CSV table of C-alpha atoms in Angstrom, one decimal:
chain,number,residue,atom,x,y,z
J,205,UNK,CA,0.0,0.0,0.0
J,206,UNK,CA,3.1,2.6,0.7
J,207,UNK,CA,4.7,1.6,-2.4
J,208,UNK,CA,1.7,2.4,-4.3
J,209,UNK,CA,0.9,5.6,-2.5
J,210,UNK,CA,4.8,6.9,-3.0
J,211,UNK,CA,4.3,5.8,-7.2
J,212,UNK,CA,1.2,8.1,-7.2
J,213,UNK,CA,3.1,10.9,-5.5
J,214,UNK,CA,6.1,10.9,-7.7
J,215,UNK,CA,4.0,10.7,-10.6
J,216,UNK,CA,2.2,13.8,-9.4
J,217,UNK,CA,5.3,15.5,-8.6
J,218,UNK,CA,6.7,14.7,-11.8
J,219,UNK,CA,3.8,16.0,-13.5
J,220,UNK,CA,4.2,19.3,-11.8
J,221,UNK,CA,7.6,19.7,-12.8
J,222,UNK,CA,6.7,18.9,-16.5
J,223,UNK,CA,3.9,21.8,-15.8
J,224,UNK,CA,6.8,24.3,-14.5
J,225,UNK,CA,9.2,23.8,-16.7
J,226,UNK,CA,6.4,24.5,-19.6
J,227,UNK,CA,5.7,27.6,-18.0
J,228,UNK,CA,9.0,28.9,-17.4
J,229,UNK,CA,10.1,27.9,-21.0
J,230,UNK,CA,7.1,29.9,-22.4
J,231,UNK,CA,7.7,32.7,-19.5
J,232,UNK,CA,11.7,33.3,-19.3
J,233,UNK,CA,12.2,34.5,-23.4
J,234,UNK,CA,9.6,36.9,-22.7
J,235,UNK,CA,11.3,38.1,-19.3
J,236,UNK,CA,14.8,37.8,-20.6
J,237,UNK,CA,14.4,39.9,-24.1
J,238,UNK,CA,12.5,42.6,-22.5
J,239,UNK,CA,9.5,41.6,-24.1
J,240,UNK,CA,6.8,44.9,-24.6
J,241,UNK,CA,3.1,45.0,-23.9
J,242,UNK,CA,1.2,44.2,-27.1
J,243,UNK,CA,-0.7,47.1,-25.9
J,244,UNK,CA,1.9,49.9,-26.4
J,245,UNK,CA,3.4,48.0,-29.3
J,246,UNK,CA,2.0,50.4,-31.4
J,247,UNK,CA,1.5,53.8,-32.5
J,248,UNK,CA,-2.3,55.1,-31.9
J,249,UNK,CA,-2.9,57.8,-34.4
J,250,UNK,CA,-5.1,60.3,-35.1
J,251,UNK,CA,-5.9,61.5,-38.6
J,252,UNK,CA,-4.3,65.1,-38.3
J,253,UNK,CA,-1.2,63.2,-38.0
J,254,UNK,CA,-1.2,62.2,-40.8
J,255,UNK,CA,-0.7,65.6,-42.7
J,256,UNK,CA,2.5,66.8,-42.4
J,257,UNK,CA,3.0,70.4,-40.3
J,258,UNK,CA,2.4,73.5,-42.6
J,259,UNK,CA,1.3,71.6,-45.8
J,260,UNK,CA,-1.3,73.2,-47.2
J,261,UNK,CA,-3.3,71.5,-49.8
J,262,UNK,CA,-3.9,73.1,-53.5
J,263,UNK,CA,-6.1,75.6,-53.7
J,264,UNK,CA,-7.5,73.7,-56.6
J,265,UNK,CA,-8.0,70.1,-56.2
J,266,UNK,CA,-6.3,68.3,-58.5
J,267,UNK,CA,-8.3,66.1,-61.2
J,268,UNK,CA,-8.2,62.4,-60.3
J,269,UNK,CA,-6.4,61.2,-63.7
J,270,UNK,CA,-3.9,64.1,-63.3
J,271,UNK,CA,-2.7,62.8,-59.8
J,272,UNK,CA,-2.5,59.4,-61.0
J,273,UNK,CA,-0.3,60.5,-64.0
J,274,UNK,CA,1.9,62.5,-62.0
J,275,UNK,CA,1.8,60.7,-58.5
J,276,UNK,CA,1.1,62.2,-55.0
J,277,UNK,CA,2.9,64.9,-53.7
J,278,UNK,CA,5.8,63.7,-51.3
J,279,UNK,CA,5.6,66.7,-49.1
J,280,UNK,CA,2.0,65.8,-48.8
J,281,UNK,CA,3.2,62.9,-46.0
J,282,UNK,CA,4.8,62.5,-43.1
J,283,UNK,CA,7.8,60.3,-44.2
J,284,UNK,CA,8.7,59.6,-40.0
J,285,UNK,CA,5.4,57.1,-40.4
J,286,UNK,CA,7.0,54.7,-42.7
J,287,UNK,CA,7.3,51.0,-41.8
J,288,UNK,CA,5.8,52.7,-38.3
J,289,UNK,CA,3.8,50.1,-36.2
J,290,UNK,CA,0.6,51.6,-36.1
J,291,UNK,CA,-3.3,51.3,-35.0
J,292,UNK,CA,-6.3,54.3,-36.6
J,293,UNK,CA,-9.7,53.5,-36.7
J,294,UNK,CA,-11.8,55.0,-39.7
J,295,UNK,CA,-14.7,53.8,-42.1
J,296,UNK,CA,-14.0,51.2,-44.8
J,297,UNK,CA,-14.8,51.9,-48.5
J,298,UNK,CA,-14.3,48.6,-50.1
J,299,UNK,CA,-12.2,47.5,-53.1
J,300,UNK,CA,-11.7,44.1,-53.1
J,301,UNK,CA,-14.1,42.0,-52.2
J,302,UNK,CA,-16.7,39.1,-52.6
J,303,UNK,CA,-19.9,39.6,-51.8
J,304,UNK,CA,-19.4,39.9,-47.8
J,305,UNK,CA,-15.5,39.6,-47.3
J,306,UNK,CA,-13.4,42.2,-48.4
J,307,UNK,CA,-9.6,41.9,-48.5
J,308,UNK,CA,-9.1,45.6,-49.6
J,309,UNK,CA,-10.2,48.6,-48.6
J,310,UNK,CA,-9.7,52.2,-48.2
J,311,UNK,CA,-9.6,53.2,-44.5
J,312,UNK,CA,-11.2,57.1,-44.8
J,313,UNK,CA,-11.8,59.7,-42.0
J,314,UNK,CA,-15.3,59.5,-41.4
J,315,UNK,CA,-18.7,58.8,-42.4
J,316,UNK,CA,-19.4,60.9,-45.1
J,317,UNK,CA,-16.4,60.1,-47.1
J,318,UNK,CA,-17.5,56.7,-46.7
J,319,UNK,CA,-20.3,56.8,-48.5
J,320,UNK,CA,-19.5,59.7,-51.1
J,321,UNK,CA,-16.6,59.7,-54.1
J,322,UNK,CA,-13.8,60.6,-52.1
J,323,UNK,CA,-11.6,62.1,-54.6
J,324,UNK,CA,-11.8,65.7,-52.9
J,325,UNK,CA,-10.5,64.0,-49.8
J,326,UNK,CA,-6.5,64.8,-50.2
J,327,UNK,CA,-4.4,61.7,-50.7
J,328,UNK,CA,-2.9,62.1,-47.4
J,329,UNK,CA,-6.6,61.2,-45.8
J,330,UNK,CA,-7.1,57.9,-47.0
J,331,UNK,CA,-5.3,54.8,-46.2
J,332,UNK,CA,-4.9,51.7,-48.7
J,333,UNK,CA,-5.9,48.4,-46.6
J,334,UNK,CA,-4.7,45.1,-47.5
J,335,UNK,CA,-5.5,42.3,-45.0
J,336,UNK,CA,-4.0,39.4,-43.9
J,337,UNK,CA,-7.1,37.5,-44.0
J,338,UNK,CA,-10.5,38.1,-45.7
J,339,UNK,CA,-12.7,40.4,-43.3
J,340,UNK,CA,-16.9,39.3,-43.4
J,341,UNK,CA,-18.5,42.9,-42.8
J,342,UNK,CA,-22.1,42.4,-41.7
J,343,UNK,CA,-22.4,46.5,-41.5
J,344,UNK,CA,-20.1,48.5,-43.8
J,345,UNK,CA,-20.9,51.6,-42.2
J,346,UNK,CA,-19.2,50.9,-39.0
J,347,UNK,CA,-16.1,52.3,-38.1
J,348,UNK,CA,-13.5,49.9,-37.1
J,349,UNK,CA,-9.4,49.9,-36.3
J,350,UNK,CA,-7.1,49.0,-38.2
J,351,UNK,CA,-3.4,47.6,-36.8
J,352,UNK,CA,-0.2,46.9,-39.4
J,353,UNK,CA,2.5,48.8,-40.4
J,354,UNK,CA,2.2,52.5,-42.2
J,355,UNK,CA,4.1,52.6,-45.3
J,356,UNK,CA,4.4,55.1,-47.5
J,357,UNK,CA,2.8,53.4,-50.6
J,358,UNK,CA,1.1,55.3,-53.0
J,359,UNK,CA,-2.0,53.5,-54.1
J,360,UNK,CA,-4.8,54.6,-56.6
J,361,UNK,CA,-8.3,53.4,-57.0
J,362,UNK,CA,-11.5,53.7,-58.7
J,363,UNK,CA,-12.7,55.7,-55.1
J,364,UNK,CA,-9.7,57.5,-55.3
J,365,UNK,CA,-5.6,57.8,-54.4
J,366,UNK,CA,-4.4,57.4,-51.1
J,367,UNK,CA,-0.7,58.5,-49.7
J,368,UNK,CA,-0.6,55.3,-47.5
J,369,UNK,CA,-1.2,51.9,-46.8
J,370,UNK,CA,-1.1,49.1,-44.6
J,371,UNK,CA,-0.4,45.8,-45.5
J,372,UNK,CA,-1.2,42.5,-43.8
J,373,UNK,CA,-3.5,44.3,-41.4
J,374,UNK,CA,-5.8,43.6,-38.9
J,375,UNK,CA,-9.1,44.8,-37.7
J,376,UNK,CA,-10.9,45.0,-34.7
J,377,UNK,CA,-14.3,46.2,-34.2
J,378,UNK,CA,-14.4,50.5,-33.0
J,379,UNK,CA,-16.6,51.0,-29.6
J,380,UNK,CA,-17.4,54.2,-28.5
């Protein structure tokens, strides 16, 4: 009966040991290399950021075949974004999709632009989405955040040009 009762405890003490040495393999990298809080892993930005300080848009917007033939104006963003971890929230307008999941998108400002042409929103207002995984939108007029990293990729669409984008993003749903 004692030589039972001392196998049962070993294997129980065993399997704790097992158990800590899973957890302190899975907790020591993390300790050791300083590892940060996802939550302040990234940049939260707010759209004025995104214009660069004392650019001024033309006085005249620029027609929408002219700005694809010539490109966007590089003073028009703020190059200290690029390859910038990063996290906005905004309204989608969709580019690629398939009936309910759509892959690419521009990320605008708010509402209105959603919903409206946006080409007299300046470049520098619009961010080209591509995600890493097909998103199913059951209400495209929500507003939702987008994480990845900003680059400084010009990209131009049907809906209009944009002075960013963010590829192999993610989303998450905006609360208020």
């Amino acid at each position: 009966m004692l030589l039972g009762y001392v196998t049962i405890t070993l294997e129980i003490m065993h399997l704790h040991s097992i158990r800590l040495f899973f957890l302190l393999c899975l907790t020591l990298p993390c300790i050791a290399f300083g590892a940060e809080d996802p939550a302040t892993a990234y940049r939260v930005l707010e759209w004025p950021e995104l214009v660069p300080q004392g650019w001024e848009p033309p006085l005249v917007a620029t027609a929408h075949d002219e700005v694809e033939q010539r490109g966007i104006d590089p003073k028009a963003q703020v190059t200290s974004l690029d390859q910038q971890l990063v996290s906005i929230p905004g309204y989608m307008k969709p580019i690629v999709f398939d009936e309910q999941l759509v892959s690419e998108f521009l990320l605008v400002p708010y509402l209105p632009h959603q919903i409206k042409q946006h080409s007299h929103l300046e470049a520098n207002q619009k961010i080209y989405i591509k995600l890493l995984e097909p998103l199913e939108v059951e209400n495209p007029l929500a507003p939702l955040w987008v994480v990845g990293t900003m680059t400084l990729h010009s990209t131009f669409t049907d809906e209009g040009h944009a002075a960013y984008g963010i590829h192999d993003a993610i989303t998450a749903e905006y609360t208020y």
